[in-house]
XYZ file of C-alpha atoms in Angstrom:
729
model
C -22.939 56.398 -64.396
C -21.229 58.648 -61.837
C -17.617 59.597 -61.340
C -15.286 60.203 -58.419
C -12.038 62.105 -58.811
C -9.189 61.708 -56.378
C -6.188 59.674 -55.271
C -5.653 55.937 -54.950
C -4.360 55.112 -51.445
C -3.782 51.375 -51.199
C -5.087 47.935 -52.094
C -6.894 45.711 -49.617
C -7.110 42.760 -52.011
C -5.759 41.960 -55.482
C -5.801 38.858 -57.644
C -3.812 37.795 -60.680
C -6.630 38.790 -63.070
C -6.348 42.440 -62.028
C -9.389 42.573 -59.752
C -8.722 45.112 -57.013
C -10.425 46.143 -53.781
C -8.835 49.265 -52.384
C -9.134 52.675 -50.797
C -9.634 55.960 -52.644
C -9.607 59.534 -51.308
C -12.361 61.492 -53.036
C -11.630 65.062 -54.157
C -14.669 65.625 -56.417
C -17.811 63.867 -57.699
C -20.893 64.547 -59.802
C -23.149 62.422 -57.603
C -25.024 63.942 -54.654
C -24.998 60.623 -52.812
C -21.190 60.589 -53.037
C -20.710 64.229 -52.009
C -20.365 63.208 -48.343
C -17.178 61.337 -49.299
C -15.349 64.443 -50.541
C -12.098 64.711 -48.537
C -12.796 61.230 -47.158
C -11.880 57.630 -48.006
C -14.181 55.297 -49.939
C -13.711 51.621 -50.743
C -13.629 50.830 -54.467
C -13.794 47.604 -56.488
C -12.982 46.855 -60.116
C -10.426 45.644 -62.638
C -7.267 47.730 -63.057
C -4.028 47.449 -65.001
C -2.041 49.447 -62.461
C -2.591 52.228 -59.965
C -0.108 54.417 -58.115
C -0.566 56.834 -55.237
C 1.207 59.731 -56.957
C -1.451 60.350 -59.612
C -4.986 61.643 -59.731
C -7.666 59.383 -61.253
C -11.222 59.566 -62.533
C -13.202 56.459 -61.607
C -16.465 55.951 -63.491
C -19.082 53.651 -62.014
C -21.753 53.530 -59.336
C -22.233 53.452 -55.584
C -23.283 50.001 -54.345
C -23.946 48.553 -50.902
C -22.182 45.321 -49.958
C -24.183 43.207 -47.448
C -21.150 42.847 -45.168
C -18.778 45.737 -45.956
C -21.246 48.521 -46.624
C -20.972 51.241 -49.288
C -18.438 50.761 -52.092
C -17.789 52.429 -55.426
C -17.972 49.851 -58.203
C -15.630 50.987 -61.006
C -16.578 50.207 -64.623
C -13.713 52.148 -66.212
C -11.101 54.695 -65.201
C -8.535 57.140 -66.482
C -5.445 58.825 -65.146
C -5.780 62.590 -64.976
C -3.102 64.606 -66.657
C -1.325 66.677 -64.005
C -2.257 70.334 -63.893
C 0.680 72.342 -65.156
C 0.982 74.271 -61.890
C 1.089 71.025 -59.924
C 3.759 69.649 -62.238
C 5.902 72.751 -61.703
C 5.544 72.444 -57.921
C 6.592 68.775 -58.057
C 9.538 69.711 -60.274
C 10.714 72.421 -57.881
C 10.426 70.063 -54.887
C 12.099 67.118 -56.637
C 15.408 67.560 -54.807
C 17.184 69.346 -57.624
C 16.802 72.707 -55.934
C 18.285 72.691 -52.435
C 16.286 74.707 -49.908
C 13.031 74.658 -51.885
C 10.329 72.739 -50.085
C 6.652 72.375 -50.913
C 5.644 75.545 -49.072
C 8.140 77.772 -50.928
C 7.451 76.088 -54.272
C 3.715 76.662 -53.901
C 4.256 80.291 -52.931
C 6.434 80.830 -56.024
C 3.942 79.190 -58.392
C 0.989 81.016 -56.833
C 2.658 84.329 -57.672
C 4.332 83.512 -61.003
C 1.747 81.066 -62.380
C 2.262 78.652 -65.275
C 5.201 80.731 -66.602
C 7.164 80.234 -63.369
C 10.149 78.476 -64.930
C 10.434 80.905 -67.826
C 10.314 83.894 -65.446
C 12.971 82.401 -63.141
C 15.258 81.832 -66.103
C 14.764 85.247 -67.705
C 14.223 87.516 -64.703
C 14.966 85.839 -61.370
C 14.715 89.183 -59.519
C 10.939 88.734 -59.609
C 11.353 86.168 -56.850
C 12.482 88.819 -54.357
C 8.887 89.883 -53.779
C 7.778 86.392 -52.702
C 7.647 85.913 -48.881
C 10.085 83.353 -47.500
C 12.277 83.189 -50.623
C 15.881 84.167 -49.830
C 18.629 85.463 -52.105
C 20.344 82.080 -51.789
C 17.109 80.364 -52.873
C 16.980 82.623 -55.933
C 20.613 81.918 -56.810
C 20.132 78.149 -56.494
C 16.911 78.212 -58.515
C 18.388 80.284 -61.344
C 21.697 78.382 -61.537
C 20.189 74.893 -61.324
C 17.348 75.744 -63.661
C 19.859 76.817 -66.287
C 21.559 73.436 -65.863
C 18.273 71.582 -66.053
C 16.444 73.789 -68.537
C 16.070 70.960 -71.010
C 15.079 68.472 -68.334
C 11.676 69.942 -67.675
C 10.741 69.538 -71.320
C 11.800 65.890 -71.115
C 9.840 65.402 -67.899
C 6.732 66.814 -69.539
C 7.210 64.342 -72.417
C 7.479 61.493 -69.896
C 4.315 62.575 -68.099
C 2.537 62.759 -71.453
C 3.547 59.139 -72.038
C 1.968 58.119 -68.737
C 4.724 58.438 -66.133
C 3.769 60.125 -62.887
C 5.693 63.326 -62.258
C 7.664 61.583 -59.525
C 8.574 58.639 -61.777
C 9.426 61.008 -64.620
C 11.901 62.783 -62.344
C 13.442 59.469 -61.266
C 13.853 58.330 -64.874
C 15.344 61.649 -65.967
C 17.766 61.834 -63.042
C 19.031 58.352 -63.907
C 19.506 58.776 -67.662
C 19.875 62.590 -67.988
C 20.352 63.501 -71.672
C 20.031 59.830 -72.715
C 16.422 59.679 -71.515
C 14.728 60.209 -74.897
C 16.965 57.638 -76.569
C 16.118 55.004 -73.925
C 12.408 55.686 -74.347
C 12.646 55.444 -78.134
C 14.910 52.390 -78.398
C 14.122 50.157 -75.403
C 11.769 51.510 -72.770
C 11.935 48.145 -70.952
C 15.577 48.858 -70.050
C 14.152 51.115 -67.332
C 12.935 48.019 -65.443
C 16.461 46.631 -65.297
C 18.120 49.928 -64.373
C 15.774 51.582 -61.894
C 14.407 50.033 -58.708
C 10.598 49.956 -58.337
C 9.967 50.527 -62.062
C 7.799 47.466 -62.556
C 7.093 45.593 -65.755
C 3.366 46.330 -65.528
C 4.000 50.051 -65.162
C 6.470 50.300 -68.054
C 4.527 47.885 -70.257
C 1.338 49.929 -69.930
C 3.239 53.043 -71.029
C 4.874 51.164 -73.926
C 1.507 49.919 -75.225
C -0.066 53.347 -74.799
C 2.811 54.755 -76.875
C 1.826 52.471 -79.747
C 4.127 49.464 -79.320
C 2.649 46.320 -80.879
C 1.661 43.561 -78.452
C 3.894 41.052 -80.228
C 6.866 43.356 -80.729
C 10.103 41.335 -80.183
C 11.334 43.778 -77.558
C 8.078 43.316 -75.607
C 8.228 39.530 -75.905
C 11.756 39.530 -74.470
C 10.781 41.818 -71.600
C 7.768 39.593 -70.886
C 9.964 36.483 -70.684
C 12.207 38.163 -68.101
C 9.117 39.319 -66.188
C 7.609 35.817 -66.180
C 10.837 34.227 -64.921
C 11.127 36.797 -62.115
C 7.495 36.363 -61.106
C 7.753 32.576 -61.089
C 10.934 32.720 -58.999
C 9.243 34.917 -56.409
C 6.079 32.809 -56.391
C 7.563 29.292 -56.320
C 11.177 29.784 -55.253
C 12.683 27.907 -58.215
C 16.017 28.953 -59.681
C 15.370 27.719 -63.219
C 12.508 27.013 -65.605
C 11.807 25.055 -68.745
C 10.869 26.715 -72.008
C 7.434 25.037 -72.043
C 6.631 26.635 -68.668
C 7.671 30.082 -69.846
C 5.721 29.685 -73.100
C 2.534 28.721 -71.237
C 2.488 32.035 -69.350
C 3.327 34.272 -72.330
C -0.172 34.620 -73.886
C -1.755 35.929 -70.667
C 1.093 38.448 -70.166
C 1.242 39.579 -73.797
C -2.511 39.505 -74.345
C -1.868 37.849 -77.708
C -0.586 34.523 -79.064
C 2.786 34.505 -80.793
C 4.507 32.078 -83.110
C 6.906 29.463 -81.770
C 9.543 30.970 -84.044
C 9.220 34.382 -82.364
C 9.334 32.777 -78.908
C 12.463 30.763 -79.653
C 14.248 33.678 -81.323
C 13.431 35.836 -78.263
C 14.981 33.228 -75.958
C 18.069 33.048 -78.156
C 18.409 36.808 -78.212
C 18.108 37.049 -74.424
C 20.791 34.394 -74.090
C 23.032 36.179 -76.601
C 22.636 39.449 -74.674
C 23.508 37.642 -71.420
C 20.164 38.281 -69.747
C 19.379 34.596 -69.338
C 21.561 31.492 -69.174
C 20.675 28.150 -70.764
C 22.149 24.942 -69.378
C 20.834 21.800 -71.095
C 17.041 22.305 -70.992
C 17.098 24.700 -68.037
C 16.693 28.455 -68.333
C 18.086 30.707 -65.574
C 17.965 34.429 -65.073
C 21.563 35.587 -65.369
C 21.720 36.881 -61.778
C 20.313 33.631 -60.415
C 22.806 31.490 -62.341
C 25.724 33.645 -61.252
C 24.503 33.635 -57.641
C 24.238 29.847 -57.467
C 27.640 29.332 -59.061
C 29.256 31.899 -56.732
C 27.788 30.189 -53.650
C 28.929 26.787 -54.871
C 32.488 27.881 -55.672
C 32.980 29.838 -52.441
C 31.746 27.171 -50.045
C 33.534 24.400 -51.896
C 36.779 26.411 -51.798
C 36.435 27.166 -48.077
C 35.627 23.525 -47.299
C 38.821 22.370 -49.007
C 41.023 24.605 -46.863
C 43.274 22.805 -44.424
C 42.191 22.804 -40.791
C 43.550 25.601 -38.627
C 45.963 24.356 -35.953
C 44.962 25.448 -32.439
C 47.067 24.126 -29.584
C 45.153 22.512 -26.694
C 41.750 23.371 -28.195
C 39.990 20.607 -26.242
C 41.227 21.985 -22.928
C 40.223 25.493 -23.997
C 36.661 24.275 -24.624
C 36.696 22.637 -21.171
C 37.613 26.052 -19.756
C 34.518 27.449 -21.483
C 32.382 24.875 -19.674
C 33.805 26.064 -16.356
C 33.294 29.703 -17.340
C 29.629 29.238 -18.284
C 28.862 26.564 -15.710
C 27.645 24.024 -18.277
C 28.699 20.714 -19.822
C 28.586 20.364 -23.596
C 27.382 17.071 -24.997
C 29.513 15.323 -27.595
C 27.789 16.951 -30.575
C 27.980 20.446 -29.096
C 31.659 19.971 -28.202
C 32.406 18.908 -31.780
C 30.427 21.831 -33.208
C 32.350 24.411 -31.181
C 35.674 22.767 -31.969
C 35.085 22.535 -35.718
C 33.774 26.102 -35.859
C 37.290 27.221 -34.955
C 39.246 24.634 -36.941
C 37.310 24.838 -40.212
C 37.067 27.776 -42.590
C 33.497 26.807 -43.297
C 31.006 24.837 -41.217
C 27.275 24.176 -41.045
C 25.632 23.507 -37.695
C 22.108 22.194 -38.091
C 19.560 20.893 -35.648
C 16.042 21.247 -34.383
C 14.791 23.278 -31.424
C 16.287 22.484 -28.065
C 19.588 21.141 -29.373
C 21.657 24.064 -28.086
C 22.462 26.006 -31.258
C 22.352 29.303 -29.371
C 24.576 27.917 -26.600
C 27.079 26.810 -29.224
C 27.238 30.258 -30.840
C 28.010 31.799 -27.470
C 30.768 29.260 -26.951
C 32.202 29.817 -30.440
C 32.469 33.590 -30.057
C 34.116 33.343 -26.647
C 36.545 30.643 -27.811
C 37.477 32.688 -30.885
C 38.177 35.664 -28.624
C 40.398 33.750 -26.187
C 42.292 31.799 -28.887
C 43.081 35.014 -30.759
C 43.740 36.972 -27.529
C 41.245 39.704 -28.385
C 39.485 42.216 -26.201
C 35.694 42.333 -26.604
C 36.106 45.583 -28.527
C 38.622 43.946 -30.882
C 36.348 40.920 -31.227
C 33.520 43.100 -32.532
C 35.832 44.371 -35.270
C 36.885 40.875 -36.340
C 33.583 39.035 -36.145
C 30.121 39.674 -37.591
C 27.039 38.096 -36.015
C 24.256 38.158 -38.578
C 20.653 37.036 -38.987
C 18.040 37.494 -41.714
C 15.543 39.318 -39.452
C 15.763 42.030 -36.843
C 14.208 39.879 -34.114
C 16.568 36.970 -34.822
C 19.523 39.365 -34.683
C 18.296 40.703 -31.360
C 18.002 37.186 -29.909
C 21.511 36.472 -31.151
C 22.820 39.590 -29.459
C 21.056 38.777 -26.176
C 22.502 35.259 -26.076
C 26.100 36.159 -27.004
C 26.177 39.628 -25.367
C 27.738 40.885 -28.586
C 26.481 43.234 -31.272
C 24.462 41.484 -33.977
C 22.663 42.852 -37.006
C 20.551 41.888 -39.970
C 22.384 40.900 -43.134
C 20.793 43.855 -44.932
C 22.104 46.280 -42.343
C 25.580 44.724 -42.380
C 25.705 45.099 -46.170
C 24.296 48.650 -45.903
C 21.238 48.149 -48.054
C 19.900 51.287 -49.761
C 16.148 51.263 -50.145
C 16.106 53.847 -52.953
C 18.314 51.763 -55.238
C 17.776 48.271 -53.799
C 21.550 47.867 -53.765
C 24.166 47.126 -51.097
C 26.946 49.574 -50.332
C 29.093 46.720 -49.001
C 29.795 44.706 -52.125
C 32.520 43.215 -54.342
C 33.994 46.710 -54.800
C 33.725 47.749 -51.156
C 34.253 44.690 -48.967
C 33.891 44.378 -45.216
C 37.076 43.665 -43.281
C 35.571 41.134 -40.861
C 37.394 37.834 -40.575
C 34.648 35.584 -39.235
C 30.931 35.616 -40.085
C 28.374 33.683 -38.016
C 24.848 33.516 -39.427
C 21.862 32.316 -37.402
C 18.520 31.203 -38.906
C 20.393 30.419 -42.130
C 17.398 28.558 -43.618
C 15.763 31.951 -44.194
C 18.511 33.230 -46.508
C 17.611 33.223 -50.198
C 20.042 32.698 -53.044
C 20.403 36.349 -53.995
C 21.039 37.486 -50.411
C 23.613 34.769 -49.760
C 25.461 35.691 -52.953
C 25.380 39.376 -51.980
C 26.859 38.538 -48.579
C 29.667 36.506 -50.150
C 30.462 39.403 -52.473
C 30.708 41.742 -49.488
C 33.264 39.726 -47.479
C 36.780 38.583 -48.344
C 37.328 35.252 -50.093
C 39.144 33.790 -47.056
C 36.652 34.984 -44.422
C 35.572 32.180 -42.063
C 31.863 31.346 -42.281
C 29.628 29.491 -39.826
C 26.018 28.791 -40.865
C 23.576 27.853 -38.106
C 20.010 26.798 -38.781
C 17.243 24.236 -38.912
C 16.743 22.801 -42.376
C 13.211 21.695 -41.487
C 12.048 25.305 -41.041
C 10.331 27.230 -43.795
C 12.641 28.077 -46.683
C 13.438 31.652 -47.604
C 10.692 33.941 -48.864
C 12.902 34.743 -51.857
C 13.994 32.118 -54.411
C 16.265 29.243 -53.514
C 16.880 26.956 -50.543
C 20.535 27.522 -49.861
C 20.915 25.834 -46.476
C 18.888 22.820 -47.615
C 21.015 22.376 -50.744
C 24.291 22.739 -48.851
C 23.257 20.114 -46.290
C 21.694 17.689 -48.781
C 24.785 17.725 -50.988
C 26.688 15.813 -48.281
C 29.870 17.363 -49.649
C 30.493 20.081 -47.056
C 31.575 20.036 -43.423
C 28.607 19.945 -41.052
C 27.648 18.983 -37.517
C 24.097 17.757 -37.009
C 22.652 18.214 -33.526
C 20.115 15.580 -32.514
C 20.380 15.436 -28.722
C 17.876 17.665 -26.917
C 19.257 20.351 -24.670
C 16.765 23.154 -24.194
C 13.416 22.683 -22.384
C 14.287 19.181 -21.311
C 13.873 15.859 -22.994
C 10.357 15.448 -21.617
C 8.962 18.513 -23.442
C 5.757 17.631 -25.286
C 6.281 20.608 -27.635
C 9.652 19.285 -28.722
C 8.358 15.722 -28.972
C 5.618 16.918 -31.329
C 8.143 18.984 -33.315
C 10.465 16.022 -33.830
C 7.546 13.774 -34.763
C 6.518 16.328 -37.394
C 10.085 16.372 -38.781
C 9.578 12.665 -39.431
C 6.142 13.174 -40.965
C 4.252 11.806 -37.964
C 1.670 13.012 -35.447
C 1.391 11.140 -32.148
C -1.731 12.330 -30.321
C -0.439 10.907 -27.051
C 1.535 14.130 -26.454
C -1.666 16.218 -26.396
C -3.024 17.409 -23.066
C -0.757 15.196 -20.933
C 1.472 17.979 -19.617
C 1.380 21.682 -18.938
C 3.230 22.730 -22.080
C 1.033 21.401 -24.938
C -2.758 21.683 -25.208
C -4.896 20.643 -28.177
C -8.432 22.074 -28.238
C -10.863 20.515 -30.706
C -12.855 23.211 -32.476
C -14.718 23.922 -35.700
C -13.649 26.979 -37.720
C -16.454 29.112 -36.261
C -15.387 28.144 -32.719
C -11.733 29.129 -33.138
C -12.101 32.845 -32.308
C -13.991 32.170 -29.056
C -11.313 29.720 -27.941
C -8.548 32.171 -28.839
C -10.260 34.916 -26.825
C -10.634 32.649 -23.800
C -6.944 31.698 -23.843
C -5.883 35.292 -24.496
C -7.811 36.394 -21.413
C -5.731 33.968 -19.344
C -2.449 35.575 -20.456
C -3.350 39.275 -20.376
C -0.541 39.902 -17.881
C 2.135 38.707 -20.332
C 3.953 41.331 -22.376
C 3.391 41.599 -26.107
C 6.816 39.989 -26.622
C 5.909 36.839 -24.649
C 2.495 35.939 -26.117
C 1.652 35.441 -29.789
C -1.136 34.040 -31.974
C 0.138 32.512 -35.244
C -2.071 31.693 -38.236
C -1.455 30.030 -41.591
C -3.827 32.409 -43.464
C -5.192 35.974 -43.385
C -8.735 35.363 -44.588
C -11.578 33.017 -43.402
C -13.431 33.194 -40.078
C -10.432 31.678 -38.283
C -7.797 33.751 -40.075
C -5.457 36.544 -39.017
C -7.728 39.466 -39.937
C -10.747 38.146 -38.043
C -8.742 37.142 -34.968
C -6.987 40.524 -34.878
C -10.313 42.356 -34.892
C -11.772 40.338 -32.020
C -8.618 40.226 -29.891
C -8.134 43.983 -30.311
C -11.651 44.615 -28.978
C -10.956 42.219 -26.111
C -7.541 43.373 -24.890
C -7.512 46.974 -26.134
C -11.131 48.155 -26.328
C -12.295 51.612 -27.354
C -12.321 54.150 -24.478
C -12.850 57.896 -24.182
C -9.224 58.521 -23.242
C -7.736 56.351 -25.979
C -7.258 57.901 -29.409
C -7.858 55.834 -32.513
C -7.574 56.261 -36.267
C -9.203 54.308 -39.064
C -7.117 53.369 -42.078
C -9.061 51.468 -44.679
C -11.030 48.758 -42.936
C -8.668 48.636 -39.928
C -8.928 50.701 -36.745
C -5.618 51.496 -35.054
C -5.816 52.370 -31.386
C -3.279 53.598 -28.828
C -1.671 50.579 -27.075
C -2.315 48.320 -30.075
C 0.269 45.659 -30.881
C 1.525 46.097 -34.459
C 3.853 44.363 -36.913
C 6.274 46.136 -39.273
C 5.844 44.893 -42.872
C 8.763 46.566 -44.664
C 12.386 47.463 -44.061
C 12.938 51.087 -42.999
C 16.712 51.164 -42.402
C 16.802 54.928 -41.817
C 14.470 54.406 -38.849
C 16.233 51.235 -37.689
C 13.037 49.213 -38.028
C 12.741 46.093 -40.170
C 10.236 43.677 -41.640
C 8.937 41.447 -38.821
C 9.616 43.847 -35.913
C 6.780 44.044 -33.381
C 5.938 47.222 -31.473
C 3.229 49.100 -29.574
C 1.337 52.196 -30.712
C 2.284 54.822 -28.122
C 0.423 57.813 -29.512
C -2.038 58.741 -32.250
C -2.377 62.313 -33.485
C -5.290 63.417 -35.615
C -4.548 67.171 -35.785
C -3.030 69.238 -37.281
C -1.649 66.177 -39.113
C -2.429 62.497 -38.772
C 0.455 60.606 -37.141
C 0.906 57.222 -35.529
C 3.898 56.864 -33.205
C 5.115 53.318 -32.541
C 7.564 52.070 -29.927
C 9.749 49.195 -31.119
C 11.569 48.181 -27.922
C 12.589 51.760 -27.178
C 13.051 52.759 -30.823
C 10.358 55.402 -31.420
C 9.205 55.643 -35.053
C 6.771 58.227 -36.417
C 4.418 57.302 -39.288
C 2.319 59.549 -41.522
C -0.604 58.458 -43.755
C 1.769 57.858 -46.669
C 3.328 54.908 -44.825
C 0.458 53.651 -42.637
C 0.472 50.582 -44.898
C 3.947 49.705 -43.567
C 2.447 48.078 -40.471
C -0.608 46.096 -39.396
C -2.212 44.747 -36.223
C -0.145 41.970 -34.681
C -2.264 40.225 -32.072
C -2.242 37.483 -34.696
C 0.497 37.264 -37.345
C 1.443 34.815 -40.069
C 3.824 31.961 -39.333
C 6.093 33.283 -42.072
C 6.400 36.615 -40.244
C 7.188 34.831 -36.963
C 10.160 32.947 -38.388
C 13.276 33.866 -36.461
C 11.262 34.811 -33.349
C 10.371 32.946 -30.164
C 7.561 33.501 -27.645
C 6.770 32.011 -24.251
C 3.158 31.250 -25.200
C 1.939 30.517 -28.734
C -1.573 29.799 -30.072
C -1.973 28.213 -33.529
C -5.377 27.566 -35.135
C -5.282 24.575 -37.515
C -8.531 23.921 -39.388
C -9.557 22.530 -42.762
C -10.331 26.071 -43.976
C -6.575 26.529 -44.189
C -6.021 23.557 -46.549
C -4.319 25.756 -49.130
C -1.609 26.692 -46.597
C -1.338 23.482 -44.592
C 2.029 21.845 -45.159
C 4.722 20.329 -42.972
C 7.392 23.010 -42.825
C 4.826 25.715 -42.080
C 3.321 23.858 -39.130
C 6.741 22.784 -37.860
C 7.980 26.376 -37.991
C 4.910 27.623 -36.107
C 5.162 24.989 -33.376
C 8.858 25.633 -32.799
C 8.205 29.337 -32.103
C 6.884 28.337 -28.657
C 9.276 28.167 -25.718
C 7.004 27.251 -22.788
C 3.357 26.781 -23.730
C 1.671 25.831 -27.020
C -2.056 25.780 -27.791
C -3.293 24.099 -30.967
C -6.924 24.850 -31.791
C -8.896 23.043 -34.447
C -8.993 19.675 -36.157
C -6.497 16.851 -35.553
C -7.103 15.605 -39.085
C -6.153 19.039 -40.459
C -2.899 18.795 -38.487
C -2.234 15.296 -39.844
C -2.966 16.473 -43.372
C -0.472 19.332 -42.984
C 2.238 17.041 -41.635
C 1.763 14.590 -44.501
C 1.910 17.382 -47.112
C 5.454 17.999 -48.307
C 4.522 19.226 -51.778
C 4.911 22.917 -50.976
C 8.475 22.340 -49.852
C 9.815 21.283 -53.249
C 11.953 23.848 -55.052
C 14.008 23.385 -58.204
C 17.502 24.625 -57.476
C 21.016 23.762 -58.660
C 23.451 24.261 -55.764
C 23.133 20.674 -54.531
C 23.660 19.361 -58.067
C 26.629 21.688 -58.650
C 28.316 20.572 -55.423
C 27.852 16.890 -56.254
C 28.464 16.911 -59.998
C 30.251 20.140 -60.829
C 28.997 23.384 -62.383
C 27.547 22.969 -65.828
């Protein structure tokens, strides 16, 4: 058995049993065959409890050759290396406690003073004068702050001994200060609740390593909360039954427990207000409070008397003259009620004029209230769940629009909003597009951040995919039939003879009429087996090479298989952006990034004004002195270093989920039986409705029919509809 020592970089694949395929940077090895990997990346496989990129690991195993993916290190067992004391001191000095001390200065100090650095600084700070680059102010800050935090380093060392990385130890200490030891001793799982990104798996591993029994009541309670959170994220439900929770407990705990212990744990969680029980339903406290808040607010707003606006019909007619259009009856009513009602839902499929209505509403609100455009922007907030949807909203209304996260001033470090119930926005009217994408927690957060009497207009298509997060707010509000809404059914955009829209509306009804295929210029169905999909995609792509990256998009239900996102991305990249001598490229894991590549942002980076779902182009790749990838997101230039290369991926093909809220002139969608796991009605409907002018479907008609008939994945257990109809329980 050989070993490799180094740093975990990222996972390529993980399953629920802990099996992991990932990337590892090798620092040292005892195997001659592996020596070539020192200072390079190797692919590893094996079963792991948890890995993080801040620690150093020893992987024990052997080098194997995969028939398709080449050399890999197969891990039999592993251990986390205890940080060298010098390294720990450097991390401590660069933790942010000591202003003006960066990594370079910290390393210089430790190189000179050694493992007694902190003691020397405390007792004789004048020794620092001899170190190049260290100023008198640096010395003063170090000495003063170190006196304040003298006890903290001891605590941090204790935390690292328990299994925390140095970075995590600093985060925990900075949150709890002198209460840190007490938290660790009494309820280490409290850290999960208090500190963002401290996961159950991470804290649980430390707790067990510290000697906590697998069936300890405190661990059982933490596991129940973990299970309910995981299930909510996986299935979108807002509540669960005790039998469901109990069925997952043994695999999380690693041991069977008595029914008595399980029931007493549930009771204790309820008593401590961490979960809420209503009849036989169990809710996480935050979920229950979010659903009840949404219900109360929208019901209250809906009961408000209509606003009186003199001659509103004639004012809407003036809008028609201004924009050179004629609203149909439904659109006229939607614009009118948006002004008269404190709360309104406008719902409808593609082509019904939802965007046109929003433009009319904003202009009517401005003229009725006699506002300048500058004043209007202070009174009204145009919001969308994604950056691309917000941009489309802004382009159509010619007003500033933003994501909900940006409006609420989301802080990544804490996962909290700065605009909240204690610091409310002063806007008087909120208009939200693509409302079907808003989960329960986000909607509740928005309602907390605006005044109780703020006007709200929700615009969306209930037949689109539901939110990624738990809940189905728009669906529940509409299905309750207890709130003011205007449903748009008459086609407006693209014309009533659009085959794309005909197919979309058939799918809404659970039908597929093949007569719309290949009879016009806008909709083409190409029959193909899974192994023929890529060739067909390449042929079509070649036809549209002159289109910009914003106008042409391939959408797929799945990442894997021969017709999936990963395979299509690889082939399309080689077709439209091949390797050349003058084009720099950089390999990250099993993906090659190349200058001019189309890429998709996977996370929110508010400081850089780039958000999950944004699409950009790689403008420049630097390999020396440091590796950098510079991406242009519609004029917003963002620089990435290896630590955040996993924040984006190739985007010649993207998932339908990631495309929600976006529109493209030309869309290609493979639909084959290989995708059975992900073939369901709302997914296919959402994909099809991303196309504005031309849609290609490639694959099997029977796979399409299967998807349209499959509504099972759409079912979520939520309570807002029930609360609106029958009252809050």
